[in-house]
């Protein structure tokens, strides 16, 4: 059996052969390339800000924590014995990743308490109900104290003022830090529930008005089109309000065990790590798709577009 060999005289010949073979055997769908580009763009955008990096590092941290907590509380005696003998390398790697991510994320919160103090003055100028403004101010003040204590604990952990920051004092500061974080999450949960309730009432109001309208064609400049658009916005916003409530509840459960409140023993460490994974995933998910997309009715670019009964097309826009 003789082998057939083809000699390529130039790079141009190689390009032609490759292009022909590629078209014969199929080509990569454009949607996969678009998805890859959009994903890389999102990750790059998130990594360009300290808040985005903190979210991604948080997800990695809780994934590592979930991995080694599953090993710590494994029902298989052989696994627990191997952990005691330090023979599971992946377990040690997960512990190191969790520890390094936990300490590394603190730099992203450096001097962040100053932003929360500035937010307090902004809230005071808002034209909202007094009860809601009080909740918002309490949340920002608790966040300011939390970030300040978090920076203080970080300074103590790296060795600043060793004579002053003893181990009992560092433990005390960590507990107070978590306590103010708990207060912040409680106020955020109350605000999320209030926003969710307001969004539900708006969506119901728009739905009732739309149901009472007669059936007819809707034009792009029609008030009905604007009403439908507002209803879509309210429904979409409601989904994110539900995610906010879920996120705050998960973080409260995590801190409840960390603060060792009454009954914290029933919360399993593996479940705490799982709550961290879900809450971090929600934050990343919201950052990825929370940019609003709506349907807009625009005139179709046809010859009859100047006529009163011209066709209209639906296009997706970002607002």
C-alpha positions as a Markdown table, in Angstrom:
| # | Residue | x | y | z |
|---|---|---|---|---|
| 1 | Unk | 0.0 | 0.0 | 0.0 |
| 2 | Unk | 1.5 | 3.3 | -1.1 |
| 3 | Unk | 1.1 | 6.5 | 0.9 |
| 4 | Unk | -0.1 | 9.5 | -1.0 |
| 5 | Unk | 1.9 | 12.6 | -0.2 |
| 6 | Unk | 1.1 | 16.1 | -1.4 |
| 7 | Unk | 3.8 | 18.8 | -1.5 |
| 8 | Unk | 2.8 | 22.3 | -0.5 |
| 9 | Unk | 5.0 | 24.8 | -2.2 |
| 10 | Unk | 4.0 | 27.9 | -0.2 |
| 11 | Unk | 2.0 | 29.1 | 2.9 |
| 12 | Unk | -0.7 | 30.2 | 0.5 |
| 13 | Unk | -1.2 | 26.6 | -0.7 |
| 14 | Unk | -1.4 | 25.4 | 2.9 |
| 15 | Unk | -4.0 | 28.0 | 3.7 |
| 16 | Unk | -6.1 | 27.0 | 0.8 |
| 17 | Unk | -5.9 | 23.3 | 1.7 |
| 18 | Unk | -6.7 | 24.0 | 5.4 |
| 19 | Unk | -9.7 | 26.2 | 4.4 |
| 20 | Unk | -11.1 | 23.5 | 2.1 |
| 21 | Unk | -10.7 | 20.7 | 4.7 |
| 22 | Unk | -12.2 | 22.9 | 7.3 |
| 23 | Unk | -15.3 | 23.7 | 5.2 |
| 24 | Unk | -15.7 | 20.0 | 4.3 |
| 25 | Unk | -15.5 | 18.7 | 7.8 |
| 26 | Unk | -17.7 | 21.4 | 9.3 |
| 27 | Unk | -17.1 | 24.6 | 11.0 |
| 28 | Unk | -17.4 | 25.8 | 14.6 |
| 29 | Unk | -20.8 | 27.4 | 15.2 |
| 30 | Unk | -20.6 | 31.2 | 15.6 |
| 31 | Unk | -22.6 | 31.1 | 18.8 |
| 32 | Unk | -19.8 | 29.2 | 20.6 |
| 33 | Unk | -17.3 | 31.8 | 19.6 |
| 34 | Unk | -19.6 | 34.6 | 20.6 |
| 35 | Unk | -20.2 | 32.9 | 24.0 |
| 36 | Unk | -16.5 | 32.4 | 24.5 |
| 37 | Unk | -15.8 | 36.1 | 23.7 |
| 38 | Unk | -18.6 | 37.4 | 26.0 |
| 39 | Unk | -17.4 | 35.1 | 28.8 |
| 40 | Unk | -13.8 | 36.3 | 28.5 |
| 41 | Unk | -15.0 | 39.9 | 28.3 |
| 42 | Unk | -17.1 | 39.5 | 31.5 |
| 43 | Unk | -14.2 | 37.9 | 33.4 |
| 44 | Unk | -11.9 | 40.6 | 32.3 |
| 45 | Unk | -14.4 | 43.3 | 33.3 |
| 46 | Unk | -14.9 | 41.7 | 36.7 |
| 47 | Unk | -11.1 | 41.3 | 37.3 |
| 48 | Unk | -10.5 | 44.9 | 36.5 |
| 49 | Unk | -12.3 | 46.1 | 39.6 |
| 50 | Unk | -11.6 | 45.1 | 43.2 |
| 51 | Unk | -15.3 | 44.3 | 43.8 |
| 52 | Unk | -15.3 | 41.8 | 40.9 |
| 53 | Unk | -12.1 | 40.2 | 42.0 |
| 54 | Unk | -13.5 | 39.8 | 45.5 |
| 55 | Unk | -16.5 | 37.9 | 44.1 |
| 56 | Unk | -14.5 | 35.5 | 42.0 |
| 57 | Unk | -12.0 | 34.9 | 44.8 |
| 58 | Unk | -14.9 | 34.3 | 47.1 |
| 59 | Unk | -16.3 | 31.6 | 44.9 |
| 60 | Unk | -12.9 | 29.9 | 44.7 |
| 61 | Unk | -12.5 | 30.2 | 48.5 |
| 62 | Unk | -15.9 | 28.5 | 49.3 |
| 63 | Unk | -15.3 | 25.8 | 46.6 |
| 64 | Unk | -12.1 | 24.9 | 48.4 |
| 65 | Unk | -13.8 | 25.1 | 51.8 |
| 66 | Unk | -16.6 | 22.8 | 50.6 |
| 67 | Unk | -14.0 | 20.3 | 49.4 |
| 68 | Unk | -12.0 | 20.0 | 52.6 |
| 69 | Unk | -15.1 | 20.2 | 54.8 |
| 70 | Unk | -16.5 | 17.2 | 52.9 |
| 71 | Unk | -13.3 | 15.3 | 53.8 |
| 72 | Unk | -13.3 | 16.5 | 57.4 |
| 73 | Unk | -16.9 | 15.1 | 58.0 |
| 74 | Unk | -16.6 | 12.1 | 55.7 |
| 75 | Unk | -18.5 | 9.0 | 56.9 |
| 76 | Unk | -15.7 | 6.8 | 55.4 |
| 77 | Unk | -13.2 | 5.9 | 58.1 |
| 78 | Unk | -10.4 | 5.4 | 55.6 |
| 79 | Unk | -10.7 | 8.9 | 54.4 |
| 80 | Unk | -10.6 | 10.4 | 57.9 |
| 81 | Unk | -7.5 | 8.2 | 58.7 |
| 82 | Unk | -5.7 | 9.4 | 55.5 |
| 83 | Unk | -6.5 | 13.0 | 56.5 |
| 84 | Unk | -4.9 | 12.4 | 60.0 |
| 85 | Unk | -1.8 | 10.9 | 58.3 |
| 86 | Unk | -1.7 | 13.9 | 55.8 |
| 87 | Unk | -1.6 | 11.6 | 52.8 |
| 88 | Unk | -4.3 | 13.4 | 50.8 |
| 89 | Unk | -2.5 | 16.0 | 48.8 |
| 90 | Unk | -5.7 | 17.5 | 47.3 |
| 91 | Unk | -7.0 | 18.1 | 50.8 |
| 92 | Unk | -3.9 | 20.1 | 51.8 |
| 93 | Unk | -4.1 | 22.1 | 48.6 |
| 94 | Unk | -7.7 | 23.0 | 49.3 |
| 95 | Unk | -6.9 | 24.1 | 52.8 |
| 96 | Unk | -4.1 | 26.3 | 51.5 |
| 97 | Unk | -6.3 | 27.8 | 48.8 |
| 98 | Unk | -9.0 | 28.6 | 51.3 |
| 99 | Unk | -6.6 | 30.2 | 53.7 |
| 100 | Unk | -4.8 | 32.2 | 51.1 |
| 101 | Unk | -8.0 | 33.4 | 49.5 |
| 102 | Unk | -9.5 | 34.4 | 52.8 |
| 103 | Unk | -6.5 | 36.5 | 53.7 |
| 104 | Unk | -6.0 | 37.8 | 50.2 |
| 105 | Unk | -9.6 | 39.1 | 49.9 |
| 106 | Unk | -9.0 | 41.5 | 52.7 |
| 107 | Unk | -6.8 | 43.7 | 50.6 |
| 108 | Unk | -9.8 | 44.3 | 48.3 |
| 109 | Unk | -11.7 | 45.8 | 51.3 |
| 110 | Unk | -8.8 | 48.1 | 52.2 |
| 111 | Unk | -10.2 | 51.6 | 53.3 |
| 112 | Unk | -13.6 | 50.6 | 51.9 |
| 113 | Unk | -15.2 | 52.0 | 55.1 |
| 114 | Unk | -14.7 | 55.5 | 53.7 |
| 115 | Unk | -17.1 | 54.7 | 50.9 |
| 116 | Unk | -19.7 | 53.6 | 53.3 |
| 117 | Unk | -19.4 | 56.8 | 55.3 |
| 118 | Unk | -19.9 | 58.8 | 52.1 |
| 119 | Unk | -23.0 | 56.7 | 51.4 |
| 120 | Unk | -24.5 | 57.8 | 54.7 |
| 121 | Unk | -24.5 | 61.5 | 53.6 |
| 122 | Unk | -26.0 | 60.5 | 50.3 |
| 123 | Unk | -28.8 | 58.6 | 51.9 |
| 124 | Unk | -29.7 | 61.6 | 54.1 |
| 125 | Unk | -30.4 | 63.6 | 51.0 |
| 126 | Unk | -32.7 | 61.0 | 49.4 |
| 127 | Unk | -36.4 | 61.6 | 49.2 |
| 128 | Unk | -37.7 | 58.4 | 50.6 |
| 129 | Unk | -39.7 | 57.3 | 53.6 |
| 130 | Unk | -38.1 | 57.9 | 57.0 |
| 131 | Unk | -38.2 | 54.3 | 58.0 |
| 132 | Unk | -36.4 | 53.2 | 54.8 |
| 133 | Unk | -33.8 | 55.9 | 55.1 |
| 134 | Unk | -33.1 | 54.8 | 58.7 |
| 135 | Unk | -32.6 | 51.2 | 57.6 |
| 136 | Unk | -30.3 | 52.3 | 54.8 |
| 137 | Unk | -28.2 | 54.5 | 57.2 |
| 138 | Unk | -28.0 | 51.7 | 59.8 |
| 139 | Unk | -26.8 | 49.4 | 57.1 |
| 140 | Unk | -24.1 | 51.7 | 55.8 |
| 141 | Unk | -22.9 | 52.6 | 59.3 |
| 142 | Unk | -22.7 | 48.9 | 60.2 |
| 143 | Unk | -20.8 | 48.3 | 56.9 |
| 144 | Unk | -18.4 | 51.1 | 57.7 |
| 145 | Unk | -17.6 | 49.6 | 61.2 |
| 146 | Unk | -17.3 | 46.1 | 59.6 |
| 147 | Unk | -14.8 | 47.2 | 57.0 |
| 148 | Unk | -12.8 | 49.3 | 59.5 |
| 149 | Unk | -12.6 | 46.3 | 61.9 |
| 150 | Unk | -11.7 | 44.0 | 58.9 |
| 151 | Unk | -8.8 | 46.3 | 58.0 |
| 152 | Unk | -7.7 | 46.4 | 61.6 |
| 153 | Unk | -7.7 | 42.6 | 61.9 |
| 154 | Unk | -5.7 | 42.5 | 58.6 |
| 155 | Unk | -3.1 | 44.9 | 60.0 |
| 156 | Unk | -2.9 | 42.8 | 63.2 |
| 157 | Unk | -2.5 | 39.6 | 61.2 |
| 158 | Unk | 0.4 | 40.8 | 59.2 |
| 159 | Unk | 2.3 | 41.9 | 62.3 |
| 160 | Unk | 1.6 | 45.6 | 62.9 |
| 161 | Unk | 1.6 | 46.6 | 66.6 |
| 162 | Unk | 2.4 | 43.1 | 67.9 |
| 163 | Unk | 2.5 | 44.4 | 71.5 |
| 164 | Unk | -0.9 | 45.9 | 71.3 |
| 165 | Unk | -2.8 | 43.3 | 69.2 |
| 166 | Unk | -2.6 | 40.2 | 71.3 |
| 167 | Unk | -4.4 | 37.0 | 70.3 |
| 168 | Unk | -7.4 | 37.5 | 72.6 |
| 169 | Unk | -7.8 | 41.0 | 71.3 |
| 170 | Unk | -7.7 | 39.8 | 67.7 |
| 171 | Unk | -10.3 | 37.2 | 68.5 |
| 172 | Unk | -12.5 | 39.9 | 70.1 |
| 173 | Unk | -12.1 | 42.2 | 67.0 |
| 174 | Unk | -13.0 | 39.3 | 64.7 |
| 175 | Unk | -16.2 | 38.6 | 66.7 |
| 176 | Unk | -17.2 | 42.3 | 66.7 |
| 177 | Unk | -16.5 | 42.4 | 63.0 |
| 178 | Unk | -18.8 | 39.5 | 62.3 |
| 179 | Unk | -21.4 | 41.0 | 64.6 |
| 180 | Unk | -21.6 | 44.3 | 62.6 |
| 181 | Unk | -21.6 | 42.3 | 59.4 |
| 182 | Unk | -24.6 | 40.4 | 60.8 |
| 183 | Unk | -26.4 | 43.7 | 61.5 |
| 184 | Unk | -25.6 | 44.9 | 58.0 |
| 185 | Unk | -27.1 | 41.7 | 56.5 |
| 186 | Unk | -30.2 | 42.0 | 58.6 |
| 187 | Unk | -30.8 | 45.6 | 57.4 |
| 188 | Unk | -30.0 | 44.5 | 53.8 |
| 189 | Unk | -32.6 | 41.7 | 54.1 |
| 190 | Unk | -35.2 | 44.1 | 55.4 |
| 191 | Unk | -34.5 | 46.5 | 52.5 |
| 192 | Unk | -34.6 | 43.6 | 50.0 |
| 193 | Unk | -38.0 | 42.5 | 51.2 |
| 194 | Unk | -39.3 | 46.0 | 51.0 |
| 195 | Unk | -38.0 | 46.4 | 47.5 |
| 196 | Unk | -39.4 | 43.1 | 46.5 |
| 197 | Unk | -42.8 | 44.0 | 47.9 |
| 198 | Unk | -42.8 | 47.3 | 46.0 |
| 199 | Unk | -41.8 | 45.6 | 42.8 |
| 200 | Unk | -44.6 | 43.1 | 43.1 |
| 201 | Unk | -47.2 | 45.8 | 43.6 |
| 202 | Unk | -45.9 | 47.7 | 40.5 |
| 203 | Unk | -46.0 | 44.5 | 38.4 |
| 204 | Unk | -49.5 | 43.8 | 39.5 |
| 205 | Unk | -50.6 | 47.3 | 38.7 |
| 206 | Unk | -49.2 | 47.2 | 35.2 |
| 207 | Unk | -50.7 | 43.7 | 34.7 |
| 208 | Unk | -54.2 | 44.9 | 35.7 |
| 209 | Unk | -54.1 | 47.9 | 33.4 |
| 210 | Unk | -52.8 | 45.7 | 30.5 |
| 211 | Unk | -55.6 | 43.1 | 31.1 |
| 212 | Unk | -58.2 | 45.8 | 30.9 |
| 213 | Unk | -57.0 | 47.1 | 27.5 |
| 214 | Unk | -58.9 | 46.0 | 24.3 |
| 215 | Unk | -57.1 | 43.6 | 21.9 |
| 216 | Unk | -55.5 | 45.6 | 19.1 |
| 217 | Unk | -52.2 | 46.1 | 17.3 |
| 218 | Unk | -49.6 | 47.9 | 19.2 |
| 219 | Unk | -47.4 | 50.5 | 17.6 |
| 220 | Unk | -43.9 | 51.6 | 18.6 |
| 221 | Unk | -45.0 | 55.1 | 19.7 |
| 222 | Unk | -48.1 | 53.8 | 21.5 |
| 223 | Unk | -48.6 | 54.3 | 25.2 |
| 224 | Unk | -49.6 | 50.6 | 25.4 |
| 225 | Unk | -46.1 | 49.7 | 24.2 |
| 226 | Unk | -44.5 | 51.8 | 27.0 |
| 227 | Unk | -46.9 | 50.1 | 29.5 |
| 228 | Unk | -45.9 | 46.7 | 28.4 |
| 229 | Unk | -42.2 | 47.7 | 28.5 |
| 230 | Unk | -42.6 | 48.8 | 32.1 |
| 231 | Unk | -44.3 | 45.6 | 33.0 |
| 232 | Unk | -41.4 | 43.6 | 31.5 |
| 233 | Unk | -39.0 | 45.7 | 33.5 |
| 234 | Unk | -40.9 | 45.1 | 36.7 |
| 235 | Unk | -41.1 | 41.3 | 36.2 |
| 236 | Unk | -37.4 | 41.2 | 35.4 |
| 237 | Unk | -36.5 | 43.3 | 38.4 |
| 238 | Unk | -38.6 | 41.0 | 40.6 |
| 239 | Unk | -36.4 | 38.1 | 39.7 |
| 240 | Unk | -33.3 | 40.0 | 40.9 |
| 241 | Unk | -35.2 | 41.0 | 44.1 |
| 242 | Unk | -35.8 | 37.3 | 44.8 |
| 243 | Unk | -32.1 | 36.7 | 44.3 |
| 244 | Unk | -31.2 | 39.5 | 46.7 |
| 245 | Unk | -33.4 | 38.0 | 49.4 |
| 246 | Unk | -31.9 | 34.5 | 48.9 |
| 247 | Unk | -28.4 | 35.9 | 48.9 |
| 248 | Unk | -28.9 | 37.8 | 52.2 |
| 249 | Unk | -30.6 | 34.8 | 53.9 |
| 250 | Unk | -27.6 | 32.5 | 52.9 |
| 251 | Unk | -25.1 | 35.0 | 54.3 |
| 252 | Unk | -27.1 | 35.3 | 57.5 |
| 253 | Unk | -27.0 | 31.5 | 58.0 |
| 254 | Unk | -23.3 | 31.5 | 57.5 |
| 255 | Unk | -22.7 | 34.3 | 60.1 |
| 256 | Unk | -25.2 | 32.7 | 62.5 |
| 257 | Unk | -22.8 | 29.7 | 62.9 |
| 258 | Unk | -19.7 | 31.9 | 62.9 |
| 259 | Unk | -21.1 | 34.0 | 65.7 |
| 260 | Unk | -22.1 | 30.8 | 67.6 |
| 261 | Unk | -25.6 | 32.0 | 68.4 |
| 262 | Unk | -28.0 | 29.6 | 70.2 |
| 263 | Unk | -28.7 | 26.6 | 68.0 |
| 264 | Unk | -25.7 | 27.1 | 65.7 |
| 265 | Unk | -24.7 | 23.5 | 66.2 |
| 266 | Unk | -27.4 | 22.3 | 63.9 |
| 267 | Unk | -25.8 | 24.2 | 61.0 |
| 268 | Unk | -23.3 | 21.8 | 59.4 |
| 269 | Unk | -19.9 | 23.2 | 58.3 |
| 270 | Unk | -20.4 | 21.6 | 54.9 |
| 271 | Unk | -23.7 | 23.4 | 54.5 |
| 272 | Unk | -22.0 | 26.7 | 55.5 |
| 273 | Unk | -19.5 | 26.2 | 52.7 |
| 274 | Unk | -22.4 | 25.3 | 50.3 |
| 275 | Unk | -24.2 | 28.5 | 51.2 |
| 276 | Unk | -21.0 | 30.4 | 50.4 |
| 277 | Unk | -20.8 | 28.8 | 47.0 |
| 278 | Unk | -24.4 | 29.7 | 46.2 |
| 279 | Unk | -24.2 | 33.2 | 47.5 |
| 280 | Unk | -21.0 | 33.9 | 45.6 |
| 281 | Unk | -22.5 | 32.4 | 42.5 |
| 282 | Unk | -25.6 | 34.6 | 42.8 |
| 283 | Unk | -23.3 | 37.7 | 43.1 |
| 284 | Unk | -21.4 | 36.7 | 39.9 |
| 285 | Unk | -24.6 | 35.8 | 38.1 |
| 286 | Unk | -26.2 | 39.2 | 38.9 |
| 287 | Unk | -23.0 | 41.0 | 37.8 |
| 288 | Unk | -23.1 | 39.0 | 34.5 |
| 289 | Unk | -26.7 | 39.5 | 33.4 |
| 290 | Unk | -28.1 | 42.3 | 35.6 |
| 291 | Unk | -27.5 | 44.8 | 32.7 |
| 292 | Unk | -31.1 | 45.3 | 31.6 |
| 293 | Unk | -32.3 | 44.1 | 28.2 |
| 294 | Unk | -35.6 | 45.1 | 26.8 |
| 295 | Unk | -37.6 | 44.8 | 23.6 |
| 296 | Unk | -38.1 | 47.9 | 21.7 |
| 297 | Unk | -40.4 | 48.3 | 18.7 |
| 298 | Unk | -38.7 | 50.1 | 15.8 |
| 299 | Unk | -39.8 | 50.9 | 12.3 |
| 300 | Unk | -38.8 | 48.3 | 9.8 |
| 301 | Unk | -36.3 | 49.6 | 7.2 |
| 302 | Unk | -38.6 | 48.9 | 4.2 |
| 303 | Unk | -39.9 | 51.0 | 1.4 |
| 304 | Unk | -43.2 | 51.4 | 3.1 |
| 305 | Unk | -41.7 | 52.5 | 6.4 |
| 306 | Unk | -43.1 | 56.1 | 5.8 |
| 307 | Unk | -46.6 | 54.9 | 5.5 |
| 308 | Unk | -48.9 | 55.0 | 8.6 |
| 309 | Unk | -49.4 | 51.2 | 8.6 |
| 310 | Unk | -45.8 | 50.3 | 8.1 |
| 311 | Unk | -44.3 | 47.2 | 9.5 |
| 312 | Unk | -42.4 | 47.2 | 12.8 |
| 313 | Unk | -39.6 | 45.0 | 14.0 |
| 314 | Unk | -38.5 | 43.9 | 17.5 |
| 315 | Unk | -35.0 | 44.7 | 18.5 |
| 316 | Unk | -33.1 | 44.0 | 21.8 |
| 317 | Unk | -31.5 | 47.0 | 23.4 |
| 318 | Unk | -29.5 | 47.7 | 26.6 |
| 319 | Unk | -30.7 | 50.4 | 28.9 |
